[in-house]
Tab-separated table of C-alpha atoms in Angstrom:
chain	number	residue	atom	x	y	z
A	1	UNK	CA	63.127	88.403	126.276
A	2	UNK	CA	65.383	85.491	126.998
A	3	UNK	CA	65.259	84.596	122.850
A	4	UNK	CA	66.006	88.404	121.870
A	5	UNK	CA	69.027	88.086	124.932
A	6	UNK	CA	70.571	84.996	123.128
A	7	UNK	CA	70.415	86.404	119.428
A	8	UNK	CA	72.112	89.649	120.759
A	9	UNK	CA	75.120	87.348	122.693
A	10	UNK	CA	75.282	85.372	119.267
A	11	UNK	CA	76.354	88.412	117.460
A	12	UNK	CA	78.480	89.804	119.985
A	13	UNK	CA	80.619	86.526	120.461
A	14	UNK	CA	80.471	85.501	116.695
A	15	UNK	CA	79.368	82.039	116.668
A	16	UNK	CA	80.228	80.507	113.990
A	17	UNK	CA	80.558	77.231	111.679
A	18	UNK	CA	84.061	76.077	110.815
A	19	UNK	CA	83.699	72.520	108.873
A	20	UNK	CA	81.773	70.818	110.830
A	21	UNK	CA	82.700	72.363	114.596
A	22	UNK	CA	80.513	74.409	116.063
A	23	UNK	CA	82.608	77.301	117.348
A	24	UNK	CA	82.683	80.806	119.437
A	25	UNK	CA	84.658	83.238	121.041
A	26	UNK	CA	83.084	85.668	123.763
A	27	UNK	CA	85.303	88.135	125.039
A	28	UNK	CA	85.056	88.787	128.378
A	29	UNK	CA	83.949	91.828	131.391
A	30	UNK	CA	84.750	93.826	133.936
A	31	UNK	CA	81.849	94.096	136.270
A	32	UNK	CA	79.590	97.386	135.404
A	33	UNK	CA	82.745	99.161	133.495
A	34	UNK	CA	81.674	96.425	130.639
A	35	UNK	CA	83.104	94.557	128.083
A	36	UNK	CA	87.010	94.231	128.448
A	37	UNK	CA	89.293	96.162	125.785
A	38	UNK	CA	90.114	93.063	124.021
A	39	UNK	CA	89.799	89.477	123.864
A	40	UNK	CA	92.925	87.364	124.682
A	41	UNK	CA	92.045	84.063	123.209
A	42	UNK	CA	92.575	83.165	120.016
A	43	UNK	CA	91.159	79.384	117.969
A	44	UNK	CA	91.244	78.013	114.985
A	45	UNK	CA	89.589	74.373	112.966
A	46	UNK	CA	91.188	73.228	109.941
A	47	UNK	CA	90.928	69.697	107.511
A	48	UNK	CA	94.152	68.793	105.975
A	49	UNK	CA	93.492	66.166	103.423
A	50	UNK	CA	96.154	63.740	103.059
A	51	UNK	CA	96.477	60.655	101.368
A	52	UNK	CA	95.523	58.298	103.860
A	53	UNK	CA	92.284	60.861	104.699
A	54	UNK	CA	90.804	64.067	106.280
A	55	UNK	CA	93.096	65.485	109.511
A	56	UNK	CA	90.922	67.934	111.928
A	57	UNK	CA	93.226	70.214	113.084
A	58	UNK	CA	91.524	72.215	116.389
A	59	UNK	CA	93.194	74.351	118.897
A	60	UNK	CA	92.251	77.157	121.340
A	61	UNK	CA	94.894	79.162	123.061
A	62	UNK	CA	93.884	81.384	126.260
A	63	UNK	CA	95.860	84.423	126.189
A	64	UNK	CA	96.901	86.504	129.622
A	65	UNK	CA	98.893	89.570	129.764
A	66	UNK	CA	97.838	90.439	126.104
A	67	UNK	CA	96.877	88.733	123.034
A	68	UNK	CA	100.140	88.732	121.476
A	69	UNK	CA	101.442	85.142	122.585
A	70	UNK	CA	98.301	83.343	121.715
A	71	UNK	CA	98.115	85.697	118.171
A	72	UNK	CA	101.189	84.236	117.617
A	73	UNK	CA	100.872	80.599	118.351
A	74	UNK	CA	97.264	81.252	116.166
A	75	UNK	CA	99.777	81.650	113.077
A	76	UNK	CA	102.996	79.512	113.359
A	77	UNK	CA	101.727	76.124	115.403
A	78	UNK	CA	99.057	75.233	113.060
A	79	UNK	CA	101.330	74.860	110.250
A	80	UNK	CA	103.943	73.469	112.249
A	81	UNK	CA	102.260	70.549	112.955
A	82	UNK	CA	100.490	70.077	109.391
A	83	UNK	CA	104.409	70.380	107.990
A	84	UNK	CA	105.407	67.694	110.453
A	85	UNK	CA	102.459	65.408	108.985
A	86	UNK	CA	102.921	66.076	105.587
A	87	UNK	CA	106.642	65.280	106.256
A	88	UNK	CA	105.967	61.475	107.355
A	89	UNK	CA	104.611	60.962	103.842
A	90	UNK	CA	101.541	58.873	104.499
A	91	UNK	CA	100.394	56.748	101.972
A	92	UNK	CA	96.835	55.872	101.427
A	93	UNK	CA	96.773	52.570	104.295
A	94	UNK	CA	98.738	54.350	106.606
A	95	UNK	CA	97.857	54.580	110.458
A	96	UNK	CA	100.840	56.465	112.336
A	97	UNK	CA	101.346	55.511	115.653
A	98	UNK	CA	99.711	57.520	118.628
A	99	UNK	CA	103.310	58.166	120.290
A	100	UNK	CA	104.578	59.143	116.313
A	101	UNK	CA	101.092	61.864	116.295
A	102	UNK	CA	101.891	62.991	119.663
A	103	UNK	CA	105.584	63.557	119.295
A	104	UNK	CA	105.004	65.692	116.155
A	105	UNK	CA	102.357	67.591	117.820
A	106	UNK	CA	104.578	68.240	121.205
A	107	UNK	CA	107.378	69.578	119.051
A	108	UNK	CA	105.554	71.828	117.009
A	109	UNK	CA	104.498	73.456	121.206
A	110	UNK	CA	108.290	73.420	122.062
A	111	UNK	CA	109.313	74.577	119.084
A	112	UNK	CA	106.936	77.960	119.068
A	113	UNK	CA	108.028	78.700	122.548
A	114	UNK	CA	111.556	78.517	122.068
A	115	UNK	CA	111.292	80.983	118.749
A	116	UNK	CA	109.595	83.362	121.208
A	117	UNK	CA	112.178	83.414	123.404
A	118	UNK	CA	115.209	83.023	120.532
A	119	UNK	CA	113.117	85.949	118.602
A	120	UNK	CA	112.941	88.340	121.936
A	121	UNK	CA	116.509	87.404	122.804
A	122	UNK	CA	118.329	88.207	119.418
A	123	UNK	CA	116.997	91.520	119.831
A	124	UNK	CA	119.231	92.071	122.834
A	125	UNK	CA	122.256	90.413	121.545
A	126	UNK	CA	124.723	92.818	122.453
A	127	UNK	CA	124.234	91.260	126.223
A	128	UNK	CA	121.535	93.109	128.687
A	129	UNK	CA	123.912	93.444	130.969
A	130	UNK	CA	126.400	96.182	129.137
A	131	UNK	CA	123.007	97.837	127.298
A	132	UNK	CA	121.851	101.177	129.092
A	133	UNK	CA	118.218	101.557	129.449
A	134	UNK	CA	118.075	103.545	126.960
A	135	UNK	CA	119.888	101.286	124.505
A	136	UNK	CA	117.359	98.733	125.349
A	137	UNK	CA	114.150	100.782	125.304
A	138	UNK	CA	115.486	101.218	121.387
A	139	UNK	CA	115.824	97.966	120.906
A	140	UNK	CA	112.549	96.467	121.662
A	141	UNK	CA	110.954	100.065	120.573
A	142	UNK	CA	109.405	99.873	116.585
A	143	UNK	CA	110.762	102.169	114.543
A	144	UNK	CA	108.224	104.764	115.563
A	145	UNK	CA	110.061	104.925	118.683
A	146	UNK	CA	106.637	104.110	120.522
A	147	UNK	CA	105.122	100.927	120.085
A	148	UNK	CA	106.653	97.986	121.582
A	149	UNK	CA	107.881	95.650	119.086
A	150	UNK	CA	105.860	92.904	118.520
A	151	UNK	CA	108.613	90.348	119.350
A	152	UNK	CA	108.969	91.803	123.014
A	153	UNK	CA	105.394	91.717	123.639
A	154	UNK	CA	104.545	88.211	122.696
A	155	UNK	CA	107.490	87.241	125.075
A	156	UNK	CA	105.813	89.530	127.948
A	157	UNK	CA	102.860	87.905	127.150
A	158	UNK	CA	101.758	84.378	127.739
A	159	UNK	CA	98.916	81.866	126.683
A	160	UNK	CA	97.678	78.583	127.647
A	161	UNK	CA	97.388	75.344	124.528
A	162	UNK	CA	94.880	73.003	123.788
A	163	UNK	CA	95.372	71.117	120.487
A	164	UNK	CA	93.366	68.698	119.194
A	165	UNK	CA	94.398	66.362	116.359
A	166	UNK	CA	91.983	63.966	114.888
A	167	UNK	CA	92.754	61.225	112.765
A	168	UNK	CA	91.114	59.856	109.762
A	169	UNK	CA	90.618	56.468	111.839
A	170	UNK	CA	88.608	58.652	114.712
A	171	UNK	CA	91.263	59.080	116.827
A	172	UNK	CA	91.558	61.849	119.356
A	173	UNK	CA	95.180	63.324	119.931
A	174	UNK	CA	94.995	66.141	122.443
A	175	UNK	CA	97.811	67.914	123.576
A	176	UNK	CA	97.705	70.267	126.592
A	177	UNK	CA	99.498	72.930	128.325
A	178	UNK	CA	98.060	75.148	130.687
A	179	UNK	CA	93.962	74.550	132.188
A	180	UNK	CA	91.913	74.731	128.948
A	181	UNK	CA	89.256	71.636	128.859
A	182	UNK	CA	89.042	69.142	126.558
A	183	UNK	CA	86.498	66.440	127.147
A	184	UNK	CA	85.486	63.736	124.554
A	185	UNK	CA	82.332	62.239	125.015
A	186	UNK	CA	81.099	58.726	123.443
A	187	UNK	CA	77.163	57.169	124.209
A	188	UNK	CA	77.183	54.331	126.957
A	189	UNK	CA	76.752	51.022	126.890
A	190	UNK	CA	72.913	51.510	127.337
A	191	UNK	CA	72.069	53.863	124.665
A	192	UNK	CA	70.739	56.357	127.497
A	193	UNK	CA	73.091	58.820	128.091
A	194	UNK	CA	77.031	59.675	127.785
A	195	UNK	CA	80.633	58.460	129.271
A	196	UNK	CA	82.904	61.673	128.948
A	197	UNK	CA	86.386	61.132	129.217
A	198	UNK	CA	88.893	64.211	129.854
A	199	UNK	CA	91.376	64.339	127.958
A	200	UNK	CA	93.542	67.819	129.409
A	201	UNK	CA	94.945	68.386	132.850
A	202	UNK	CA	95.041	71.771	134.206
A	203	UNK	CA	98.826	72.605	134.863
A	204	UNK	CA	98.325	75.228	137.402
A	205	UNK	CA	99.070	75.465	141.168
A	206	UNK	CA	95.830	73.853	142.656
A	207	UNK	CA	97.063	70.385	140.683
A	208	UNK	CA	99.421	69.379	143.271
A	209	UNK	CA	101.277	67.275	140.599
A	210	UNK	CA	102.712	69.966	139.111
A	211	UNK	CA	102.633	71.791	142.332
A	212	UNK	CA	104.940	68.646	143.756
A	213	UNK	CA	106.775	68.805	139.882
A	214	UNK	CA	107.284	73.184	140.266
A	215	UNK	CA	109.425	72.264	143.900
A	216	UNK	CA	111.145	69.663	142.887
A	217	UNK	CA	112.642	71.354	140.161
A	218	UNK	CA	113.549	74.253	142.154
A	219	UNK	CA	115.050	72.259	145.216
A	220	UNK	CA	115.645	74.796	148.390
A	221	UNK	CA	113.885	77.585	147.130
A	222	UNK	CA	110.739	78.090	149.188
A	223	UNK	CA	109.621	81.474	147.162
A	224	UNK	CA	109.383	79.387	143.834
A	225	UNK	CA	105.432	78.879	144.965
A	226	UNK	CA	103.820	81.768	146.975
A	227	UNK	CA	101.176	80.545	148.949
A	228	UNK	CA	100.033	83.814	150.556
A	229	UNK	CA	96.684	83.730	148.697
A	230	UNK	CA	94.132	81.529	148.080
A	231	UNK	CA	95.518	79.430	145.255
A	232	UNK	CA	99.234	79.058	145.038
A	233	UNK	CA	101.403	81.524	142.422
A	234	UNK	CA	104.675	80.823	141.215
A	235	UNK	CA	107.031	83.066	141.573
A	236	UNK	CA	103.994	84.993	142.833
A	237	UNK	CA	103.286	85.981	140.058
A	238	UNK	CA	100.735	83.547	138.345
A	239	UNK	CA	98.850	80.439	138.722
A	240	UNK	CA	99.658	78.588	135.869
A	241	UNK	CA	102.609	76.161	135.556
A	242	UNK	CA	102.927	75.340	132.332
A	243	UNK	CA	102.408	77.722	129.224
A	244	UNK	CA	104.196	79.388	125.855
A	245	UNK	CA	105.576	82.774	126.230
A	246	UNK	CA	105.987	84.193	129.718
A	247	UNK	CA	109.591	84.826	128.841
A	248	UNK	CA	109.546	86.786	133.028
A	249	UNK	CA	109.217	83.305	134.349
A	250	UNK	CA	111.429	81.795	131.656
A	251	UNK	CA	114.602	84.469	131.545
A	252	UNK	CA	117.338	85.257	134.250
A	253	UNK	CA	116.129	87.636	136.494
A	254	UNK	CA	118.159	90.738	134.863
A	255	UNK	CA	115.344	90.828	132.346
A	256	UNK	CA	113.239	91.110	135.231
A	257	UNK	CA	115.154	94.346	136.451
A	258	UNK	CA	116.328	95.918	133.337
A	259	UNK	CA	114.297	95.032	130.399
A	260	UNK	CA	110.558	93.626	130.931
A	261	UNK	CA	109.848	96.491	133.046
A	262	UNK	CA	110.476	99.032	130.497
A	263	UNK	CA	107.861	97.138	128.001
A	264	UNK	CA	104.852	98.169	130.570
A	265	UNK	CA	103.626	101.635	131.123
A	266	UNK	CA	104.238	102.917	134.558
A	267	UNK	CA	108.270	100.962	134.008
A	268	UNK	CA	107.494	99.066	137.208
A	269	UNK	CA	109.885	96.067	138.357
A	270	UNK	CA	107.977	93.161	139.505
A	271	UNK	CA	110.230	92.810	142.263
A	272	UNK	CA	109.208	88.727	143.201
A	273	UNK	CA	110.626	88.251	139.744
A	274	UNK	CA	113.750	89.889	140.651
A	275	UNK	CA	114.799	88.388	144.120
A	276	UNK	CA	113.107	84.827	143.699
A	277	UNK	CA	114.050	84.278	140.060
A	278	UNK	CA	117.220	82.005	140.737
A	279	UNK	CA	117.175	78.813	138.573
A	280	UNK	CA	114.674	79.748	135.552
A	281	UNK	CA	112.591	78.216	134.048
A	282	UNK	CA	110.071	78.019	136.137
A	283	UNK	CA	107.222	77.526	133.999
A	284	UNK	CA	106.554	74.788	131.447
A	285	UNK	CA	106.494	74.255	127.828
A	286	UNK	CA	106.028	70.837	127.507
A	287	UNK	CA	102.621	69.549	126.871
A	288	UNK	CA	100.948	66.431	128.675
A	289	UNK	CA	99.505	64.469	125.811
A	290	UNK	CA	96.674	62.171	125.570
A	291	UNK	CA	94.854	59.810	123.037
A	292	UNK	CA	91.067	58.106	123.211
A	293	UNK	CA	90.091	55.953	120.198
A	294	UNK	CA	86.284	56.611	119.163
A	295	UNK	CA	84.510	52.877	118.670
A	296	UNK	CA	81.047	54.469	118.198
A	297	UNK	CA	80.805	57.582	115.906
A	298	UNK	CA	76.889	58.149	116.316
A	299	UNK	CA	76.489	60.948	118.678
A	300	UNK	CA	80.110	61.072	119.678
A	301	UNK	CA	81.401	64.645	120.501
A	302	UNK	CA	84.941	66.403	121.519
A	303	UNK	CA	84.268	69.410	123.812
A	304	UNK	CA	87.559	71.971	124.099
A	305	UNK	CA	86.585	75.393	126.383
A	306	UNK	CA	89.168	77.578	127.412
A	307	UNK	CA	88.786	77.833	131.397
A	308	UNK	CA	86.575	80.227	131.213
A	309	UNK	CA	83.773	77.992	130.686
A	310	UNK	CA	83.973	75.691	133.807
A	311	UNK	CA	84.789	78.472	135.843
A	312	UNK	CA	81.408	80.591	134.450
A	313	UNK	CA	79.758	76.473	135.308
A	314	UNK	CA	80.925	76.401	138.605
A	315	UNK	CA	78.735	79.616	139.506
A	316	UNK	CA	75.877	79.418	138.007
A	317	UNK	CA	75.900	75.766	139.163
A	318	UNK	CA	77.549	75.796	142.547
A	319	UNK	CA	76.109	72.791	144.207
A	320	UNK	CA	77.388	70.506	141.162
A	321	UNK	CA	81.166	68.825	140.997
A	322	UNK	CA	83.656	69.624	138.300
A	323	UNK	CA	82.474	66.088	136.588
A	324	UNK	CA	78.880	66.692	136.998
A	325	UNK	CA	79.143	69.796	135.198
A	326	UNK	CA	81.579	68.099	132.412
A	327	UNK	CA	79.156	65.723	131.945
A	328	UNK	CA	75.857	68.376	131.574
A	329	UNK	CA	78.037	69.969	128.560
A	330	UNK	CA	77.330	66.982	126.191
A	331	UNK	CA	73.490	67.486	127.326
A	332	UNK	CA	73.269	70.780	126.288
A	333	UNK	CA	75.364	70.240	123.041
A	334	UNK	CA	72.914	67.183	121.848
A	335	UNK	CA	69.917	69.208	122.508
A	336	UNK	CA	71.507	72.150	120.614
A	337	UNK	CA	72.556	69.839	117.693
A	338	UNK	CA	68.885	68.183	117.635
A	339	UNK	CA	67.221	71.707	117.830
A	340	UNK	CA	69.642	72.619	114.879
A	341	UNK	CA	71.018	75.214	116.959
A	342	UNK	CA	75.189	76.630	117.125
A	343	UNK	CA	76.325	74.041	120.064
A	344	UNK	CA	79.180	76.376	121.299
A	345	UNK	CA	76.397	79.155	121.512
A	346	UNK	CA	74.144	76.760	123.723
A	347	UNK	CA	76.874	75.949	126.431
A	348	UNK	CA	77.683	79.704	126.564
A	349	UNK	CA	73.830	80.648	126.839
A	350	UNK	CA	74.085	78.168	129.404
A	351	UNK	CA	76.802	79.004	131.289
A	352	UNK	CA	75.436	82.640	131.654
A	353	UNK	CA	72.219	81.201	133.625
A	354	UNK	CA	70.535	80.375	130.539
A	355	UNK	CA	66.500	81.078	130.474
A	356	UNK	CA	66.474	82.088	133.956
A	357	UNK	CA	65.897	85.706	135.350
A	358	UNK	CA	69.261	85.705	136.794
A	359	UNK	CA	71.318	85.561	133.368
A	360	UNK	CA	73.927	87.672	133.658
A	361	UNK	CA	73.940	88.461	130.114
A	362	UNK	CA	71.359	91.234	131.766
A	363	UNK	CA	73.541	92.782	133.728
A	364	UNK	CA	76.245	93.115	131.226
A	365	UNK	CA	74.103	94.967	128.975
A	366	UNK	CA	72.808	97.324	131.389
A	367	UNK	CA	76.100	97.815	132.813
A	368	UNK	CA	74.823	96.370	136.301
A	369	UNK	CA	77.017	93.075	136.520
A	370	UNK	CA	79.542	93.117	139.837
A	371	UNK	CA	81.298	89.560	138.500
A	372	UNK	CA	84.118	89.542	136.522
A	373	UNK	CA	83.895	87.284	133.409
A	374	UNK	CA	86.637	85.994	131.658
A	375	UNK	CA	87.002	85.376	127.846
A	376	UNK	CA	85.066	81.834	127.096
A	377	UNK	CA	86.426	80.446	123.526
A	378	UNK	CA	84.226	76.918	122.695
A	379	UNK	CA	84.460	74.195	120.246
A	380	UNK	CA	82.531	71.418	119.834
A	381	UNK	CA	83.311	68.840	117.136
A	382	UNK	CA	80.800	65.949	116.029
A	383	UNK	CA	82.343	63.119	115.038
């Protein structure tokens, strides 16, 4: 049963080889209605050959609100960054600099988020504040005079950034924005196991760095964090606090009242958005950047998950810390690997409940699951 399970959620979430990373994308459900109308995240692995070696490229983005912000990062950061590398014209000896490889990377982020908003913007240049609602409904309408234009909903929409960039001397450049994972994990000293090191933050409202960062740039506003639930929400409206697109927590506030709301179905003003929205931005789109060097290459392995993954972790393993659970991820991708099996597969089998009764791949497929499950987007990359 548990073998005919798996084979059925390899199909459905398209595991799949890309070079040599082992790779999937599972979208996600909504307790017994099923599987969710679409899946928000979006990845990609490329080598870019250059003269000094092979560049892996690697990056998952975790859309919310729609897929249209992380679709779009999907096609213009990629190249942005290979551009910026081919632009530093490396000879054959070269080694560039970990601040040089992060800077390029970091501006390549920035630079996607601002064409978002300069894309969304232009459409409106007349001024939102003399256009009627009508005049703007035609604006961000296609020429069909239904569909939104694509251009208004990747601004609407927002998505998280993980970006991996790996040198050909083995080493790791990982830029982050928003709470996907990114672990790299090298064999210790004796032999007998593995010393993971995390390479991402997660820029959201239970870090109380950029909790502490959020009110400090908004200085006497008390609404800037809501607090009324369980995990904090800026502007009360979501828990990340750093991410590309989310042009509502990015924008004055008359976007808020006379334009965003006429991009969603029932036209209704988030009124938080409205009233609390005094000194935008109030989200992020600058990525925290890190670099690890790799001195052993024998059973060495980078590990990016969107959140997805931990959070699925954290219930089927409740009585283990964040860490602990970091750390059983290169267990079950070296047992994968030696069984010749798809290592992103294996976590996600895993993370489910694996060959126990209580895998709640069951339920999904008999439409009995209560739990909601978000998308889970893996790579794992042997180096």
């Amino acid at each position: 049963m548990a073998a005919a399970l798996r084979e059925h959620l390899s199909l459905s979430s398209s595991s799949r080889m890309l070079f040599r990373a082992h790779t999937l994308s599972n979208c996600g459900y909504y307790g017994p209605t099923g599987i969710k109308n679409w899946n928000e995240d979006r990845y990609i692995v490329e080598e870019w050959t250059m003269a000094n070696g092979t560049w892996t490229f690697a990056a998952i983005f975790d859309g919310h609100g729609g897929p249209d912000a992380a679709e779009f990062a999907l096609q213009t950061l990629p190249s942005l960054v290979k551009d910026s590398l081919v632009a530093l014209k490396l000879t054959e000896n070269a080694h560039p600099d970990n601040q040089t490889v992060g800077r390029l990377i970091s501006e390549a982020v920035v630079a996607t988020d601002l064409r978002i908003e300069r894309e969304f913007t232009s459409l409106l240049s007349a001024g939102v504040e003399v256009l009627s609602d009508q005049e703007i409904l035609a604006a961000i309408t296609c020429s069909d005079g239904v569909a939104i234009r694509p251009e208004a909903l990747r601004a609407v929409s927002g998505t998280t950034a993980s970006i991996a960039l790996i040198d050909p001397f083995k080493g790791v450049h990982l830029a982050n924005l928003g709470d996907c994972d990114a672990v790299l994990y090298v064999p210790n000293a004796s032999g007998t196991g593995w010393k993971g090191q995390v390479l991402s933050a997660h820029h959201n409202c239970e870090n109380k760095e950029e909790l502490e960062r959020v009110k400090q740039e908004h200085i006497g506003e008390p609404h800037c964090v809501d607090h009324s639930r369980r995990f904090g929400r800026v502007l009360g409206s979501i828990v990340l606090t750093r991410a590309l697109g989310d042009m509502p927590l990015k924008l004055p506030s008359i976007y808020n009242l006379s334009v965003f709301p006429l991009t969603r179905d029932n036209k209704e003003v988030n009124q938080n958005l409205v009233d609390y929205n005094l000194t935008p931005p109030y989200l992020s789109h600058i990525p925290e950047v890190s670099h690890a060097k790799c001195d052993r290459l024998e059973s060495t392995f980078l590990i990016m998950a969107s959140d997805g993954l931990l959070e699925r972790f954290k219930k089927v393993k409740p009585e283990r810390s964040e860490m602990e659970i970091l750390d059983y991820w290169v267990s079950v991708a070296s047992k994968a690997q030696h069984q010749g099996e798809n290592m992103a597969l294996d976590l996600l089998w895993e993370a489910f409940g694996g060959d126990s009764d209580g895998n709640i791949y069951t339920m999904v497929l008999d439409k009995s699951l209560q739990d909601r499950v978000d998308d889970i987007t893996i790579i794992v990359i042997p180096l």
